Short mmCIF file of N, CA and C in Angstrom, two decimals:
data_model
loop_
_atom_site.label_atom_id
_atom_site.label_comp_id
_atom_site.label_asym_id
_atom_site.label_seq_id
_atom_site.Cartn_x
_atom_site.Cartn_y
_atom_site.Cartn_z
N UNK E 74 3.09 29.66 -0.19
CA UNK E 74 4.12 28.88 -0.84
C UNK E 74 4.58 27.74 0.07
N UNK E 75 4.70 28.02 1.37
CA UNK E 75 5.11 26.97 2.30
C UNK E 75 4.06 25.88 2.34
N UNK E 76 2.77 26.27 2.33
CA UNK E 76 1.69 25.29 2.34
C UNK E 76 1.75 24.43 1.08
N UNK E 77 1.99 25.07 -0.07
CA UNK E 77 2.08 24.34 -1.34
C UNK E 77 3.25 23.36 -1.30
N UNK E 78 4.39 23.78 -0.76
CA UNK E 78 5.56 22.92 -0.66
C UNK E 78 5.28 21.74 0.26
N UNK E 79 4.58 21.99 1.37
CA UNK E 79 4.22 20.93 2.29
C UNK E 79 3.30 19.92 1.62
N UNK E 80 2.33 20.41 0.86
CA UNK E 80 1.43 19.51 0.13
C UNK E 80 2.20 18.69 -0.90
N UNK E 81 3.14 19.31 -1.62
CA UNK E 81 3.93 18.58 -2.61
C UNK E 81 4.76 17.50 -1.94
N UNK E 82 5.37 17.82 -0.79
CA UNK E 82 6.17 16.83 -0.08
C UNK E 82 5.30 15.69 0.42
N UNK E 83 4.12 16.01 0.94
CA UNK E 83 3.20 14.97 1.42
C UNK E 83 2.75 14.09 0.26
N UNK E 84 2.45 14.69 -0.88
CA UNK E 84 2.03 13.92 -2.06
C UNK E 84 3.15 12.99 -2.52
N UNK E 85 4.37 13.49 -2.54
CA UNK E 85 5.52 12.66 -2.95
C UNK E 85 5.71 11.51 -1.98
N UNK E 86 5.56 11.78 -0.68
CA UNK E 86 5.72 10.73 0.32
C UNK E 86 4.66 9.66 0.16
N UNK E 87 3.40 10.08 -0.06
CA UNK E 87 2.32 9.10 -0.25
C UNK E 87 2.55 8.28 -1.52
N UNK E 88 2.98 8.92 -2.60
CA UNK E 88 3.26 8.19 -3.84
C UNK E 88 4.40 7.21 -3.63
N UNK E 89 5.41 7.63 -2.88
CA UNK E 89 6.55 6.76 -2.58
C UNK E 89 6.09 5.53 -1.80
N UNK E 90 5.29 5.76 -0.76
CA UNK E 90 4.83 4.64 0.04
C UNK E 90 3.96 3.69 -0.78
N UNK E 91 3.18 4.23 -1.69
CA UNK E 91 2.32 3.39 -2.53
C UNK E 91 3.14 2.58 -3.53
N UNK E 92 4.20 3.18 -4.06
CA UNK E 92 4.96 2.50 -5.11
C UNK E 92 6.11 1.65 -4.56
N UNK E 93 6.65 2.04 -3.40
CA UNK E 93 7.78 1.32 -2.83
C UNK E 93 9.08 1.56 -3.56
N UNK E 94 9.16 2.59 -4.38
CA UNK E 94 10.39 2.88 -5.12
C UNK E 94 10.61 4.38 -5.16
N UNK E 95 11.57 4.82 -5.98
CA UNK E 95 11.89 6.23 -6.07
C UNK E 95 10.72 7.00 -6.67
N UNK E 96 10.48 8.23 -6.16
CA UNK E 96 9.41 9.08 -6.62
C UNK E 96 9.93 10.50 -6.72
N UNK E 97 9.39 11.30 -7.61
CA UNK E 97 9.78 12.70 -7.71
C UNK E 97 8.58 13.52 -8.14
N UNK E 98 8.70 14.84 -8.00
CA UNK E 98 7.65 15.76 -8.44
C UNK E 98 7.68 15.90 -9.95
N UNK E 99 6.80 16.75 -10.44
CA UNK E 99 6.68 16.96 -11.88
C UNK E 99 7.97 17.48 -12.49
N UNK E 100 8.83 18.11 -11.70
CA UNK E 100 10.08 18.63 -12.26
C UNK E 100 11.07 17.50 -12.57
N UNK E 101 10.70 16.25 -12.29
CA UNK E 101 11.46 15.05 -12.66
C UNK E 101 12.76 14.83 -11.90
N UNK E 102 13.01 15.58 -10.84
CA UNK E 102 14.21 15.31 -10.03
C UNK E 102 14.08 13.90 -9.46
N UNK E 103 15.20 13.17 -9.46
CA UNK E 103 15.17 11.80 -8.95
C UNK E 103 16.58 11.38 -8.51
N UNK E 104 16.59 10.50 -7.52
CA UNK E 104 17.85 9.88 -7.12
C UNK E 104 18.13 8.73 -8.08
N UNK E 105 19.40 8.51 -8.38
CA UNK E 105 19.81 7.45 -9.29
C UNK E 105 20.16 6.21 -8.44
N UNK E 106 19.31 5.16 -8.50
CA UNK E 106 19.58 3.98 -7.68
C UNK E 106 20.96 3.37 -7.92
N UNK E 107 21.38 3.33 -9.18
CA UNK E 107 22.67 2.73 -9.51
C UNK E 107 23.85 3.53 -8.97
N UNK E 108 23.63 4.79 -8.65
CA UNK E 108 24.70 5.65 -8.13
C UNK E 108 24.60 5.82 -6.61
N UNK E 109 23.75 5.00 -5.99
CA UNK E 109 23.55 5.09 -4.54
C UNK E 109 24.15 3.86 -3.87
N UNK E 110 25.03 4.09 -2.92
CA UNK E 110 25.66 2.99 -2.19
C UNK E 110 25.51 3.22 -0.69
N UNK E 111 25.25 2.13 0.02
CA UNK E 111 25.07 2.18 1.46
C UNK E 111 26.02 1.17 2.09
N UNK E 112 26.75 1.61 3.11
CA UNK E 112 27.61 0.68 3.85
C UNK E 112 27.56 1.04 5.33
N UNK E 113 27.94 0.08 6.15
CA UNK E 113 27.96 0.28 7.61
C UNK E 113 29.05 -0.60 8.18
N UNK E 114 29.96 0.03 8.94
CA UNK E 114 31.07 -0.72 9.52
C UNK E 114 30.85 -1.08 10.99
N UNK E 115 29.63 -0.88 11.48
CA UNK E 115 29.31 -1.17 12.87
C UNK E 115 29.27 0.08 13.73
N UNK E 116 29.91 1.16 13.27
CA UNK E 116 29.89 2.42 14.04
C UNK E 116 29.52 3.63 13.18
N UNK E 117 29.76 3.54 11.86
CA UNK E 117 29.45 4.66 10.96
C UNK E 117 28.75 4.11 9.71
N UNK E 118 27.62 4.73 9.38
CA UNK E 118 26.93 4.40 8.12
C UNK E 118 27.33 5.44 7.08
N UNK E 119 27.65 4.97 5.88
CA UNK E 119 28.04 5.86 4.79
C UNK E 119 27.08 5.66 3.63
N UNK E 120 26.52 6.77 3.15
CA UNK E 120 25.59 6.73 2.02
C UNK E 120 26.10 7.70 0.96
N UNK E 121 26.45 7.15 -0.21
CA UNK E 121 26.86 7.96 -1.36
C UNK E 121 25.69 7.98 -2.33
N UNK E 122 25.40 9.14 -2.91
CA UNK E 122 24.23 9.24 -3.76
C UNK E 122 24.40 10.29 -4.85
N UNK E 123 23.48 10.22 -5.82
CA UNK E 123 23.42 11.23 -6.87
C UNK E 123 21.94 11.48 -7.18
N UNK E 124 21.59 12.76 -7.29
CA UNK E 124 20.25 13.17 -7.69
C UNK E 124 20.40 13.96 -8.97
N UNK E 125 19.55 13.69 -9.95
CA UNK E 125 19.64 14.36 -11.25
C UNK E 125 18.35 15.10 -11.57
N UNK E 126 18.45 15.99 -12.58
CA UNK E 126 17.33 16.81 -13.03
C UNK E 126 16.78 17.68 -11.91
N UNK E 127 17.68 18.21 -11.10
CA UNK E 127 17.29 19.05 -9.96
C UNK E 127 17.15 20.50 -10.42
N UNK E 128 15.98 21.06 -10.18
CA UNK E 128 15.71 22.46 -10.50
C UNK E 128 15.18 23.10 -9.22
N UNK E 129 15.99 23.96 -8.62
CA UNK E 129 15.59 24.65 -7.39
C UNK E 129 16.01 26.11 -7.49
N UNK E 130 15.36 26.94 -6.68
CA UNK E 130 15.81 28.32 -6.58
C UNK E 130 17.10 28.31 -5.76
N UNK E 131 18.08 29.04 -6.20
CA UNK E 131 19.35 29.06 -5.49
C UNK E 131 20.30 28.01 -6.02
N UNK E 132 21.36 27.75 -5.25
CA UNK E 132 22.42 26.86 -5.70
C UNK E 132 22.56 25.60 -4.84
N UNK E 133 21.59 25.37 -3.94
CA UNK E 133 21.70 24.21 -3.06
C UNK E 133 20.32 23.65 -2.74
N UNK E 134 20.31 22.42 -2.29
CA UNK E 134 19.08 21.78 -1.83
C UNK E 134 19.38 21.02 -0.54
N UNK E 135 18.34 20.73 0.23
CA UNK E 135 18.52 20.03 1.49
C UNK E 135 18.04 18.59 1.34
N UNK E 136 18.92 17.66 1.68
CA UNK E 136 18.61 16.25 1.56
C UNK E 136 18.70 15.59 2.94
N UNK E 137 17.65 14.85 3.26
CA UNK E 137 17.60 14.08 4.50
C UNK E 137 18.06 12.66 4.21
N UNK E 138 18.93 12.14 5.07
CA UNK E 138 19.40 10.76 4.96
C UNK E 138 19.11 10.09 6.30
N UNK E 139 18.29 9.04 6.22
CA UNK E 139 17.94 8.26 7.42
C UNK E 139 18.45 6.84 7.19
N UNK E 140 19.26 6.34 8.12
CA UNK E 140 19.83 5.00 7.99
C UNK E 140 19.41 4.17 9.20
N UNK E 141 18.91 2.96 8.92
CA UNK E 141 18.52 2.03 9.98
C UNK E 141 19.33 0.75 9.83
N UNK E 142 19.95 0.32 10.92
CA UNK E 142 20.70 -0.94 10.95
C UNK E 142 19.93 -1.92 11.81
N UNK E 143 19.72 -3.14 11.29
CA UNK E 143 19.07 -4.21 12.03
C UNK E 143 20.05 -5.36 12.17
N UNK E 144 20.14 -5.90 13.38
CA UNK E 144 21.07 -7.00 13.65
C UNK E 144 20.31 -8.10 14.39
N UNK E 145 20.40 -9.33 13.86
CA UNK E 145 19.84 -10.51 14.52
C UNK E 145 21.00 -11.36 15.02
N UNK E 146 20.96 -11.70 16.30
CA UNK E 146 22.05 -12.42 16.94
C UNK E 146 21.46 -13.65 17.64
N UNK E 147 22.18 -14.76 17.61
CA UNK E 147 21.83 -15.92 18.41
C UNK E 147 22.93 -16.09 19.47
N UNK E 148 22.50 -16.20 20.72
CA UNK E 148 23.45 -16.31 21.84
C UNK E 148 23.17 -17.59 22.61
N UNK E 149 24.25 -18.25 23.04
CA UNK E 149 24.11 -19.50 23.80
C UNK E 149 24.95 -19.44 25.07
N UNK E 150 24.43 -20.14 26.07
CA UNK E 150 25.13 -20.30 27.35
C UNK E 150 24.62 -21.62 27.92
N UNK E 151 25.43 -22.66 27.79
CA UNK E 151 24.99 -23.99 28.21
C UNK E 151 23.80 -24.44 27.36
N UNK E 152 22.69 -24.77 27.99
CA UNK E 152 21.48 -25.20 27.29
C UNK E 152 20.58 -24.03 26.89
N UNK E 153 20.93 -22.86 27.34
CA UNK E 153 20.11 -21.67 27.08
C UNK E 153 20.48 -21.03 25.73
N UNK E 154 19.46 -20.71 24.94
CA UNK E 154 19.66 -20.03 23.66
C UNK E 154 18.77 -18.80 23.60
N UNK E 155 19.34 -17.70 23.19
CA UNK E 155 18.60 -16.45 23.03
C UNK E 155 18.67 -15.99 21.59
N UNK E 156 17.53 -15.63 21.02
CA UNK E 156 17.48 -14.97 19.73
C UNK E 156 17.22 -13.50 20.00
N UNK E 157 18.16 -12.66 19.58
CA UNK E 157 18.08 -11.23 19.91
C UNK E 157 18.03 -10.42 18.62
N UNK E 158 17.11 -9.47 18.59
CA UNK E 158 17.04 -8.52 17.47
C UNK E 158 17.27 -7.13 18.05
N UNK E 159 18.19 -6.40 17.43
CA UNK E 159 18.47 -5.02 17.84
C UNK E 159 18.44 -4.15 16.60
N UNK E 160 18.09 -2.89 16.81
CA UNK E 160 18.00 -1.95 15.71
C UNK E 160 18.43 -0.58 16.19
N UNK E 161 18.97 0.22 15.28
CA UNK E 161 19.33 1.61 15.59
C UNK E 161 19.14 2.43 14.32
N UNK E 162 18.82 3.70 14.52
CA UNK E 162 18.57 4.61 13.40
C UNK E 162 19.32 5.91 13.61
N UNK E 163 19.85 6.44 12.52
CA UNK E 163 20.50 7.75 12.53
C UNK E 163 19.87 8.60 11.43
N UNK E 164 19.79 9.91 11.67
CA UNK E 164 19.15 10.82 10.72
C UNK E 164 19.96 12.10 10.64
N UNK E 165 20.15 12.57 9.41
CA UNK E 165 20.84 13.86 9.20
C UNK E 165 20.22 14.54 7.99
N UNK E 166 20.04 15.84 8.10
CA UNK E 166 19.58 16.65 6.96
C UNK E 166 20.68 17.68 6.69
N UNK E 167 21.17 17.68 5.45
CA UNK E 167 22.31 18.53 5.10
C UNK E 167 22.03 19.22 3.78
N UNK E 168 22.57 20.42 3.65
CA UNK E 168 22.46 21.15 2.38
C UNK E 168 23.59 20.71 1.45
N UNK E 169 23.23 20.40 0.20
CA UNK E 169 24.20 19.97 -0.81
C UNK E 169 24.11 20.91 -2.01
N UNK E 170 25.25 21.22 -2.62
CA UNK E 170 25.24 22.10 -3.79
C UNK E 170 24.64 21.42 -5.03
N UNK E 171 23.95 22.21 -5.83
CA UNK E 171 23.41 21.74 -7.11
C UNK E 171 24.30 22.30 -8.21
N UNK E 172 24.87 21.42 -9.02
CA UNK E 172 25.74 21.83 -10.12
C UNK E 172 25.20 21.26 -11.42
N UNK E 173 24.78 22.14 -12.30
CA UNK E 173 24.23 21.73 -13.60
C UNK E 173 23.09 20.72 -13.45
N UNK E 174 22.20 20.94 -12.46
CA UNK E 174 21.05 20.07 -12.26
C UNK E 174 21.35 18.76 -11.57
N UNK E 175 22.57 18.60 -11.04
CA UNK E 175 22.96 17.35 -10.39
C UNK E 175 23.47 17.62 -8.97
N UNK E 176 23.09 16.73 -8.07
CA UNK E 176 23.59 16.77 -6.70
C UNK E 176 24.32 15.46 -6.46
N UNK E 177 25.58 15.55 -6.07
CA UNK E 177 26.37 14.37 -5.72
C UNK E 177 26.84 14.56 -4.29
N UNK E 178 26.62 13.55 -3.46
CA UNK E 178 27.00 13.72 -2.07
C UNK E 178 27.29 12.42 -1.37
N UNK E 179 27.90 12.56 -0.19
CA UNK E 179 28.15 11.44 0.70
C UNK E 179 27.79 11.88 2.11
N UNK E 180 26.96 11.08 2.76
CA UNK E 180 26.58 11.34 4.14
C UNK E 180 27.22 10.28 5.02
N UNK E 181 27.84 10.71 6.10
CA UNK E 181 28.42 9.79 7.08
C UNK E 181 27.71 10.04 8.40
N UNK E 182 27.05 9.02 8.91
CA UNK E 182 26.26 9.14 10.13
C UNK E 182 26.76 8.17 11.19
N UNK E 183 27.03 8.65 12.40
CA UNK E 183 27.39 7.74 13.48
C UNK E 183 26.20 6.81 13.75
N UNK E 184 26.44 5.50 13.78
CA UNK E 184 25.36 4.54 13.98
C UNK E 184 25.90 3.28 14.63
N UNK E 185 25.44 3.00 15.84
CA UNK E 185 25.90 1.82 16.57
C UNK E 185 24.69 1.13 17.18
N UNK E 186 24.60 -0.17 16.96
CA UNK E 186 23.54 -0.98 17.56
C UNK E 186 24.06 -1.46 18.91
N UNK E 187 23.36 -1.08 19.97
CA UNK E 187 23.83 -1.41 21.32
C UNK E 187 23.12 -2.63 21.88
N UNK E 188 23.84 -3.37 22.70
CA UNK E 188 23.27 -4.43 23.49
C UNK E 188 23.00 -5.77 22.84
N UNK E 189 23.67 -6.16 21.74
CA UNK E 189 23.33 -7.46 21.18
C UNK E 189 23.96 -8.64 21.93
N UNK E 190 24.86 -8.42 22.89
CA UNK E 190 25.50 -9.55 23.56
C UNK E 190 25.30 -9.47 25.07
N UNK E 191 24.49 -10.38 25.64
CA UNK E 191 24.32 -10.39 27.10
C UNK E 191 25.55 -10.98 27.78
N UNK E 192 25.84 -10.54 28.99
CA UNK E 192 27.02 -11.04 29.71
C UNK E 192 26.98 -12.56 29.91
N UNK E 193 28.11 -13.20 29.68
CA UNK E 193 28.24 -14.63 29.90
C UNK E 193 27.78 -15.50 28.74
N UNK E 194 27.21 -14.92 27.71
CA UNK E 194 26.74 -15.68 26.56
C UNK E 194 27.75 -15.58 25.42
N UNK E 195 27.80 -16.62 24.62
CA UNK E 195 28.58 -16.60 23.40
C UNK E 195 27.61 -16.30 22.27
N UNK E 196 27.90 -15.26 21.47
CA UNK E 196 26.95 -14.81 20.47
C UNK E 196 27.55 -14.80 19.07
N UNK E 197 26.68 -15.01 18.09
CA UNK E 197 27.07 -14.93 16.68
C UNK E 197 25.99 -14.17 15.93
N UNK E 198 26.42 -13.29 15.04
CA UNK E 198 25.47 -12.54 14.22
C UNK E 198 24.89 -13.48 13.18
N UNK E 199 23.58 -13.57 13.15
CA UNK E 199 22.89 -14.42 12.18
C UNK E 199 22.52 -13.63 10.93
N UNK E 200 22.14 -12.38 11.11
CA UNK E 200 21.73 -11.55 9.97
C UNK E 200 21.91 -10.09 10.34
N UNK E 201 22.33 -9.30 9.34
CA UNK E 201 22.39 -7.85 9.54
C UNK E 201 22.00 -7.18 8.25
N UNK E 202 21.27 -6.08 8.36
CA UNK E 202 20.86 -5.33 7.18
C UNK E 202 20.91 -3.84 7.48
N UNK E 203 21.09 -3.08 6.43
CA UNK E 203 21.15 -1.63 6.55
C UNK E 203 20.25 -1.04 5.47
N UNK E 204 19.40 -0.11 5.85
CA UNK E 204 18.48 0.54 4.93
C UNK E 204 18.64 2.05 5.02
N UNK E 205 18.78 2.70 3.87
CA UNK E 205 18.89 4.16 3.82
C UNK E 205 17.66 4.71 3.10
N UNK E 206 17.11 5.79 3.64
CA UNK E 206 16.01 6.51 3.02
C UNK E 206 16.49 7.92 2.75
N UNK E 207 16.48 8.32 1.47
CA UNK E 207 16.90 9.67 1.09
C UNK E 207 15.66 10.46 0.67
N UNK E 208 15.62 11.73 1.06
CA UNK E 208 14.54 12.62 0.63
C UNK E 208 15.09 14.02 0.42
N UNK E 209 14.83 14.56 -0.76
CA UNK E 209 15.19 15.94 -1.05
C UNK E 209 14.02 16.81 -0.62
N UNK E 210 14.23 17.69 0.35
CA UNK E 210 13.15 18.52 0.88
C UNK E 210 12.60 19.50 -0.14
N UNK E 211 13.42 19.92 -1.10
CA UNK E 211 12.96 20.92 -2.06
C UNK E 211 12.31 20.31 -3.30
N UNK E 212 12.81 19.19 -3.76
CA UNK E 212 12.25 18.59 -4.98
C UNK E 212 11.23 17.50 -4.67
N UNK E 213 11.30 16.94 -3.47
CA UNK E 213 10.41 15.84 -3.10
C UNK E 213 10.90 14.48 -3.57
N UNK E 214 12.04 14.41 -4.24
CA UNK E 214 12.58 13.13 -4.70
C UNK E 214 12.91 12.26 -3.49
N UNK E 215 12.62 10.96 -3.60
CA UNK E 215 12.91 10.02 -2.52
C UNK E 215 13.51 8.74 -3.10
N UNK E 216 14.21 8.02 -2.24
CA UNK E 216 14.77 6.74 -2.64
C UNK E 216 15.03 5.91 -1.39
N UNK E 217 14.71 4.63 -1.45
CA UNK E 217 15.04 3.69 -0.39
C UNK E 217 16.06 2.72 -0.97
N UNK E 218 17.14 2.52 -0.23
CA UNK E 218 18.21 1.63 -0.71
C UNK E 218 18.64 0.73 0.44
N UNK E 219 18.77 -0.57 0.18
CA UNK E 219 19.19 -1.52 1.20
C UNK E 219 20.57 -2.08 0.88
N UNK E 220 21.29 -2.42 1.92
CA UNK E 220 22.61 -3.03 1.75
C UNK E 220 22.68 -4.31 2.54
#
C-alpha cells in the first residue's frame, strides 16, 4: 500500500509538472485556486487554502506548504551600482481536519530573506514575488499560487 501511495504521489507530481497547474488523483480532490491566498510581510508568509472532494481514511489529511520569496534589489554607493537577488524558502507539513470532504486551512511560516543590503549602500527593492506550493500527501492534489 505504501508503494502504491508513493507511485500515486509521483504520478501526480509528474502530471503537475507537465501541466503547470493544479492536479489531483482519480478521487478528484483538488485545491480551489480562487480560495487560495498568499501573502508575505517580510518575516511571515501566510497561505490560506481550501481543498475540496477530499476522500481519505480517517478524519484528517497532511498538507505540505512550501513558500519561496524572491527579492531583487538595486543598491548604489557613489558611482557603484549593485543588482542583488536574494531568495528564501520555508516548508511545513501539517495535518488538517477533513469536514464533509473539504479541508480549509491557514499556514503561517516564518520566512525572512537575509542580506539584501550591503553596508554603506543605499538600496531599493525593484521586485519581490512570493510563490506557494501546496501538496496533499494523501490525495496527491497540488497547487502552485503566486502573489
